[in-house]
C-alpha positions as MATLAB code, in Angstrom:
seq = 'MNLRDEIEAAIRAWHAYETARGSVAVIDFDCAPTATPAEPATSRLAVHQQLRELHARAVEAGADRLTARVAADLAYLGALLGEHPPLNDYVQATQGCPAAGWQDGYITHRGDQARQALAALGIEWGPDTARDLNAVEGPIDTDDAPDAIRQAAADYENAVRQLTATTAPFHLTIETTEIDAYWAYWLDGAGDRIRLRLNLRRASFTKVAARQFALHEVLGHGLQGASWSARAAAQDVPWVRLMSVHAPQQVLLEGLAQALPLFVAPDDELLVTRTRFDHYNQLVRAELHISLNQGASIPELADHARFRMPWIKDAAIADLLTDRGANPQLRSYLWSYPAGLDWFANLAEADPPTRTTVLQAAYRDPLTPHDLTALWPQGPTIGGQDPKT';
ca = [
      91.595   97.398  130.387;
      90.552   94.549  128.830;
      92.789   91.438  127.900;
      93.647   93.040  124.336;
      94.422   95.997  125.491;
      96.550   94.871  127.887;
      98.018   92.674  124.991;
      98.729   95.368  123.009;
     100.656   97.729  126.045;
     102.963   94.477  126.593;
     103.326   94.464  122.847;
     103.604   98.386  122.322;
     106.497   98.376  125.442;
     108.568   95.433  124.000;
     108.507   97.105  120.427;
     109.890  100.465  121.774;
     112.844   98.467  123.983;
     113.841   96.607  120.646;
     113.742   99.756  118.535;
     115.264  101.958  121.551;
     118.726   99.530  120.946;
     118.261   99.071  117.453;
     116.693   95.537  117.007;
     114.112   94.820  114.166;
     111.035   96.364  114.860;
     108.273   94.069  116.626;
     105.255   96.212  115.024;
     105.223   96.458  111.261;
     101.098   97.877  111.065;
      99.261   99.900  113.490;
      95.747   99.597  113.506;
      95.435  101.471  116.559;
      97.816  104.212  116.980;
      98.005  106.154  119.722;
      99.835  109.828  120.346;
     101.182  109.033  123.454;
     104.557  106.973  122.907;
     105.005  103.714  124.908;
     107.077  103.340  128.093;
     110.406  100.854  126.864;
     110.012   97.160  128.706;
     113.126   96.527  130.999;
     114.079   93.379  128.975;
     113.030   90.756  126.671;
     112.889   88.327  129.834;
     110.247   90.682  131.420;
     108.313   90.926  128.239;
     108.539   86.864  128.495;
     107.335   86.434  131.499;
     104.229   89.419  130.790;
     103.400   87.898  127.929;
     103.292   84.106  129.335;
     100.646   85.589  132.036;
      98.622   87.051  129.175;
      98.642   83.575  127.406;
      97.284   81.891  130.021;
      94.822   84.278  130.818;
      93.469   84.642  126.955;
      93.769   80.333  127.454;
      91.365   80.674  130.430;
      89.197   83.007  128.583;
      89.088   80.960  125.575;
      89.891   83.897  123.314;
      91.075   81.748  120.583;
      92.651   85.014  118.534;
      94.625   86.554  121.397;
      95.767   83.399  122.233;
      97.390   82.260  119.015;
      98.449   86.026  118.690;
     100.443   85.559  122.183;
     101.438   81.987  121.199;
     103.414   84.065  118.288;
     104.538   86.337  120.349;
     106.197   84.022  122.573;
     107.665   81.538  120.222;
     109.383   84.939  118.358;
     110.707   86.265  121.634;
     112.057   82.980  122.419;
     113.597   82.514  119.368;
     115.079   86.126  120.031;
     116.471   84.498  123.388;
     118.123   81.616  121.481;
     115.560   79.111  121.632;
     115.825   76.898  117.699;
     112.919   74.664  118.189;
     112.402   72.329  114.911;
     111.443   73.904  112.023;
     107.270   72.621  111.618;
     106.527   73.695  115.081;
     108.130   77.311  114.838;
     106.681   77.886  111.864;
     103.015   76.861  113.558;
     103.007   78.800  116.671;
     103.881   81.561  114.734;
     103.014   81.722  111.071;
      99.919   79.402  112.118;
     100.305   76.316  109.729;
     102.786   73.874  108.796;
     106.165   73.696  107.265;
     105.254   70.942  105.464;
     106.550   71.524  102.114;
     105.211   70.641   98.695;
     105.808   67.345   96.755;
     108.072   67.216   94.169;
     105.367   66.626   91.224;
     103.616   70.100   92.743;
     106.859   71.906   92.419;
     107.477   70.705   88.745;
     103.841   71.150   88.078;
     104.065   74.904   89.018;
     107.582   74.850   87.061;
     106.094   73.862   84.023;
     103.369   76.671   84.248;
     106.057   79.355   84.698;
     107.849   77.587   81.488;
     104.854   77.749   79.394;
     104.432   81.620   80.121;
     108.017   82.521   79.262;
     107.940   80.432   76.596;
     105.077   82.356   75.435;
     107.101   85.472   75.765;
     110.317   84.187   73.975;
     112.052   83.528   77.062;
     114.355   80.401   77.756;
     114.251   78.521   80.561;
     118.410   78.873   81.761;
     120.630   80.886   83.460;
     119.401   83.675   81.825;
     115.931   83.440   82.728;
     115.464   86.327   85.491;
     117.611   88.962   83.739;
     115.802   88.325   80.104;
     112.480   88.219   82.114;
     113.854   91.816   83.414;
     114.677   92.998   80.036;
     110.928   92.655   78.774;
     109.428   93.928   81.278;
     110.639   97.528   80.658;
     113.135   98.600   82.931;
     112.588  102.214   83.770;
     115.079  104.439   86.150;
     115.573  104.656   89.475;
     114.353  108.145   89.618;
     110.801  107.211   87.452;
     109.958  104.793   89.945;
     108.216  106.193   92.798;
     105.676  108.191   90.284;
     105.572  105.047   88.521;
     104.266  103.106   91.241;
     102.198  105.386   92.117;
     100.111  105.922   88.853;
      99.969  101.880   88.897;
      98.329  102.587   91.985;
      96.050  105.013   90.937;
      94.759  102.522   88.045;
      94.354   99.888   89.959;
      92.825  101.181   93.085;
      89.187  100.906   91.564;
      89.283   97.397   90.857;
      91.035   96.408   93.852;
      88.406   98.387   95.972;
      85.395   96.738   93.790;
      87.050   93.054   94.571;
      87.238   93.624   98.599;
      84.580   96.372   99.359;
      86.637   98.439  101.527;
      86.040  102.386  101.114;
      89.253  102.814  103.727;
      90.994  106.002  102.664;
      95.008  105.884  103.135;
      97.726  108.305  102.520;
     100.884  106.682  101.272;
     104.308  108.285  101.333;
     107.157  106.227   99.074;
     110.496  106.818  100.302;
     114.025  105.220   98.915;
     116.652  103.661  101.024;
     119.967  101.559  100.578;
     120.221   98.377  103.434;
     121.785   95.215  103.262;
     118.608   93.325  103.453;
     117.009   90.658  101.671;
     113.914   92.895  100.712;
     113.567   95.204   97.883;
     110.497   96.644   98.839;
     109.042   97.188  102.245;
     105.312   98.654  104.051;
     104.747   99.856  107.306;
     102.346  102.387  108.628;
      99.925  103.525  111.205;
      96.190  104.184  110.565;
      95.432  105.283  107.559;
      98.614  106.493  106.496;
     101.450  103.978  104.915;
     104.653  104.040  104.010;
     106.248  102.657  101.364;
     110.249  101.552  101.111;
     112.355  100.778   98.248;
     116.089   99.415   98.986;
     117.693  100.483   95.831;
     120.583   97.811   96.944;
     118.246   95.158   96.231;
     115.113   96.735   93.982;
     115.238   96.203   90.151;
     112.793   99.075   88.607;
     111.045   97.828   85.435;
     107.291   98.482   84.056;
     106.005   95.880   85.437;
     107.421   95.482   88.758;
     106.071   99.407   89.302;
     102.390   97.102   88.803;
     103.307   94.245   90.565;
     104.212   96.316   93.657;
     101.574   98.785   93.706;
      99.688   96.018   93.940;
     101.633   94.013   96.366;
     102.581   96.634   98.715;
     100.081   99.876   98.325;
      96.842   98.156   97.012;
      97.409   95.034   99.481;
      99.006   94.956  102.164;
      98.964   98.992  102.590;
      95.020   99.520  101.884;
      94.514   96.493  104.082;
      96.209   97.739  106.740;
      94.139  101.061  106.528;
      90.994   99.231  106.292;
      91.923   97.062  108.855;
      92.305  100.489  111.068;
      89.179  101.713  109.870;
      87.387   99.007  110.909;
      88.900   98.969  114.859;
      88.179  102.638  115.123;
      84.943  102.114  113.738;
      84.064   98.703  116.236;
      85.245   97.081  119.170;
      87.454   94.180  117.254;
      88.242   91.044  118.806;
      91.697   90.880  117.729;
      94.807   92.781  118.769;
      95.399   95.710  116.450;
      99.344   95.841  115.719;
     100.533   94.054  113.087;
     103.936   91.571  113.306;
     105.361   89.409  110.248;
     106.194   86.867  112.935;
     101.895   86.824  113.637;
      99.734   84.564  111.989;
      97.900   87.585  109.862;
     101.192   87.221  107.900;
     100.066   84.428  105.359;
      96.876   85.731  104.770;
      98.991   89.345  103.980;
     102.025   88.177  101.468;
      99.943   85.497   99.488;
      96.873   87.629   98.473;
      99.613   90.611   97.826;
     101.875   88.030   95.696;
      98.766   86.928   94.286;
      96.877   89.613   93.612;
      97.615   90.248   90.001;
      95.897   86.529   89.200;
      92.575   89.030   90.728;
      92.963   92.151   89.437;
      94.929   91.887   86.593;
      94.377   88.408   84.593;
      95.020   89.674   80.843;
      98.454   91.349   81.975;
     100.369   88.545   80.609;
     103.839   89.660   81.909;
     102.107   90.398   85.066;
     100.789   87.027   85.340;
     103.753   85.418   83.576;
     105.763   87.228   86.916;
     103.362   85.741   89.201;
     103.757   82.273   88.408;
     107.689   82.591   87.998;
     107.679   83.998   91.236;
     105.191   81.205   92.531;
     107.805   78.554   91.164;
     110.692   80.445   93.010;
     109.058   80.657   96.099;
     108.217   76.506   95.995;
     111.730   75.892   95.867;
     112.984   78.107   98.216;
     110.613   76.128  100.473;
     112.612   73.225   99.701;
     115.656   74.890  100.612;
     114.125   75.887  104.264;
     112.675   72.777  105.335;
     116.154   71.075  103.743;
     118.435   73.075  105.317;
     116.303   72.904  108.926;
     116.497   69.116  108.377;
     120.587   68.872  108.366;
     121.464   69.439  104.677;
     124.638   70.376  103.874;
     125.401   73.691  102.289;
     126.890   72.337   98.835;
     123.792   70.501   98.382;
     121.605   73.126   99.189;
     123.368   74.897   96.805;
     123.106   72.058   94.240;
     119.520   71.818   94.755;
     118.983   75.501   94.163;
     121.245   75.963   90.795;
     119.065   72.687   89.795;
     115.737   74.096   90.294;
     116.327   77.657   89.498;
     119.393   78.074   86.829;
     119.443   81.523   87.116;
     120.073   82.212   90.464;
     123.422   83.641   91.665;
     125.737   82.108   94.446;
     124.875   85.402   96.746;
     121.410   84.601   96.519;
     121.807   81.625   97.451;
     124.019   82.376  100.432;
     121.358   85.068  101.446;
     118.302   82.804  101.437;
     120.454   79.721  103.616;
     121.155   82.515  105.756;
     117.529   84.141  106.337;
     116.037   80.745  106.730;
     118.505   79.045  109.254;
     120.030   82.006  111.610;
     117.577   84.811  112.085;
     114.581   84.542  114.142;
     112.403   86.731  112.395;
     112.831   85.368  108.953;
     113.269   82.027  109.687;
     109.290   82.168  110.536;
     108.115   85.280  107.886;
     109.943   84.010  105.207;
     107.552   80.679  105.189;
     104.669   82.973  104.754;
     105.382   83.854  101.264;
     105.233   79.967   99.791;
     102.517   78.994  102.263;
     100.519   82.218  101.234;
     101.169   82.306   97.597;
     100.100   78.879   96.773;
      96.910   79.081   98.783;
      96.329   82.184   96.843;
      96.875   81.497   93.528;
      95.319   77.994   93.818;
      91.570   80.023   94.807;
      91.985   82.301   92.273;
      91.331   79.075   90.067;
      88.623   78.648   92.270;
      84.882   79.918   91.829;
      84.117   83.446   91.880;
      81.560   83.339   94.713;
      84.479   82.171   96.916;
      87.182   84.497   95.442;
      84.750   87.462   96.463;
      83.691   85.692  100.158;
      87.272   85.330  100.861;
      89.033   88.330   99.341;
      86.419   90.732  100.895;
      87.039   88.882  104.489;
      90.824   89.490  104.002;
      90.340   93.462  104.176;
      87.436   93.021  106.846;
      89.789   91.219  109.896;
      93.483   90.289  109.789;
      92.912   86.379  108.723;
      95.003   83.381  110.413;
      95.258   80.328  108.180;
      92.829   78.811  110.175;
      89.988   81.386  109.294;
      91.052   81.112  105.406;
      90.569   77.199  105.735;
      87.055   77.654  107.017;
      86.227   80.027  104.260;
      87.605   77.831  101.372;
      87.480   74.167  103.142;
      88.088   72.761   99.905;
      91.045   74.401   99.342;
      94.609   73.486   99.461;
      96.467   72.653  102.930;
      98.020   76.033  103.748;
     102.062   75.285  103.964;
     102.271   72.301  101.950;
     101.786   69.404  100.026;
      99.179   69.184   97.010;
      96.122   70.628   96.293;
      92.761   68.990   96.953;
      91.075   67.648   94.629;
];
């Protein structure tokens, strides 16, 4: 068994241990599914020791991709065991980019873009912005949402395949659930089989949301996972074939999935407006993420959230602070949303050859922030600060 396969075996055993005790899954997409269930690890401490040994061997072998992945696993597992490192250190170790944040002027600029797009639809900036945008987007019944998402995915599939040059097949299953979690939609899977779950407690179903999440979940996460799986089946790839949201490919996954409308449907005014609105909201969430971890008080954070996002409800503020401060997985993972979306929103404004190079590479390999920067060195710094000029 080679080093990559040993790392995968350790992650599978860790995943089996966590899921058997009702904890959060470690693996979200399996690009090398096997028929034999993994034997659960005996404890988190045993996994930690094994990962430390594997990390040392990866360093010694000069296997940078494997080293970065195991470092992310160790950082996340350490947090599960009680460690609470500074946010920047934790995000750098897990997501592969700094948690630097964006300057006030840049966030305001992205907010102005969202305001202008909303104003063109007759929507005012204020307490009712989110409600009014949902109304314009065309609410649909919950029962109609799965078919609407499937139809939107079918409508966009050829365009996405042309942009990304992937021919990998996939098979989609859509399920509904009701759980108290931050997410409205969640995709996982193995090989060419992908599962989309709709959280009825969180999801708001509109015609635009169906198009947005067909791109985000099905043709973003799902088709990427299926494409990586097809490549891993055909070639001996140098990366760990198990995707986890605490690992450094997540900036690519969440960034491109959120920004995909800017590449695939730039003339869809409603969908682009939603994307620009989400971009601004994610940058503000990043401000709160950093300030919370720097010791700002809850009243200060709540006031800032209401000032930046006057449409946000107190329950939503409470949830986003809890997730970003106390949850080991989400303290890392949720940084991938602003970091990734901002980089890919900027990429959408780059020259066509650069866009094509990045998008096609993104469906071949689970790229890290380091990989993305190498593909577009003129792009903005991933994880914060104003775009390069």
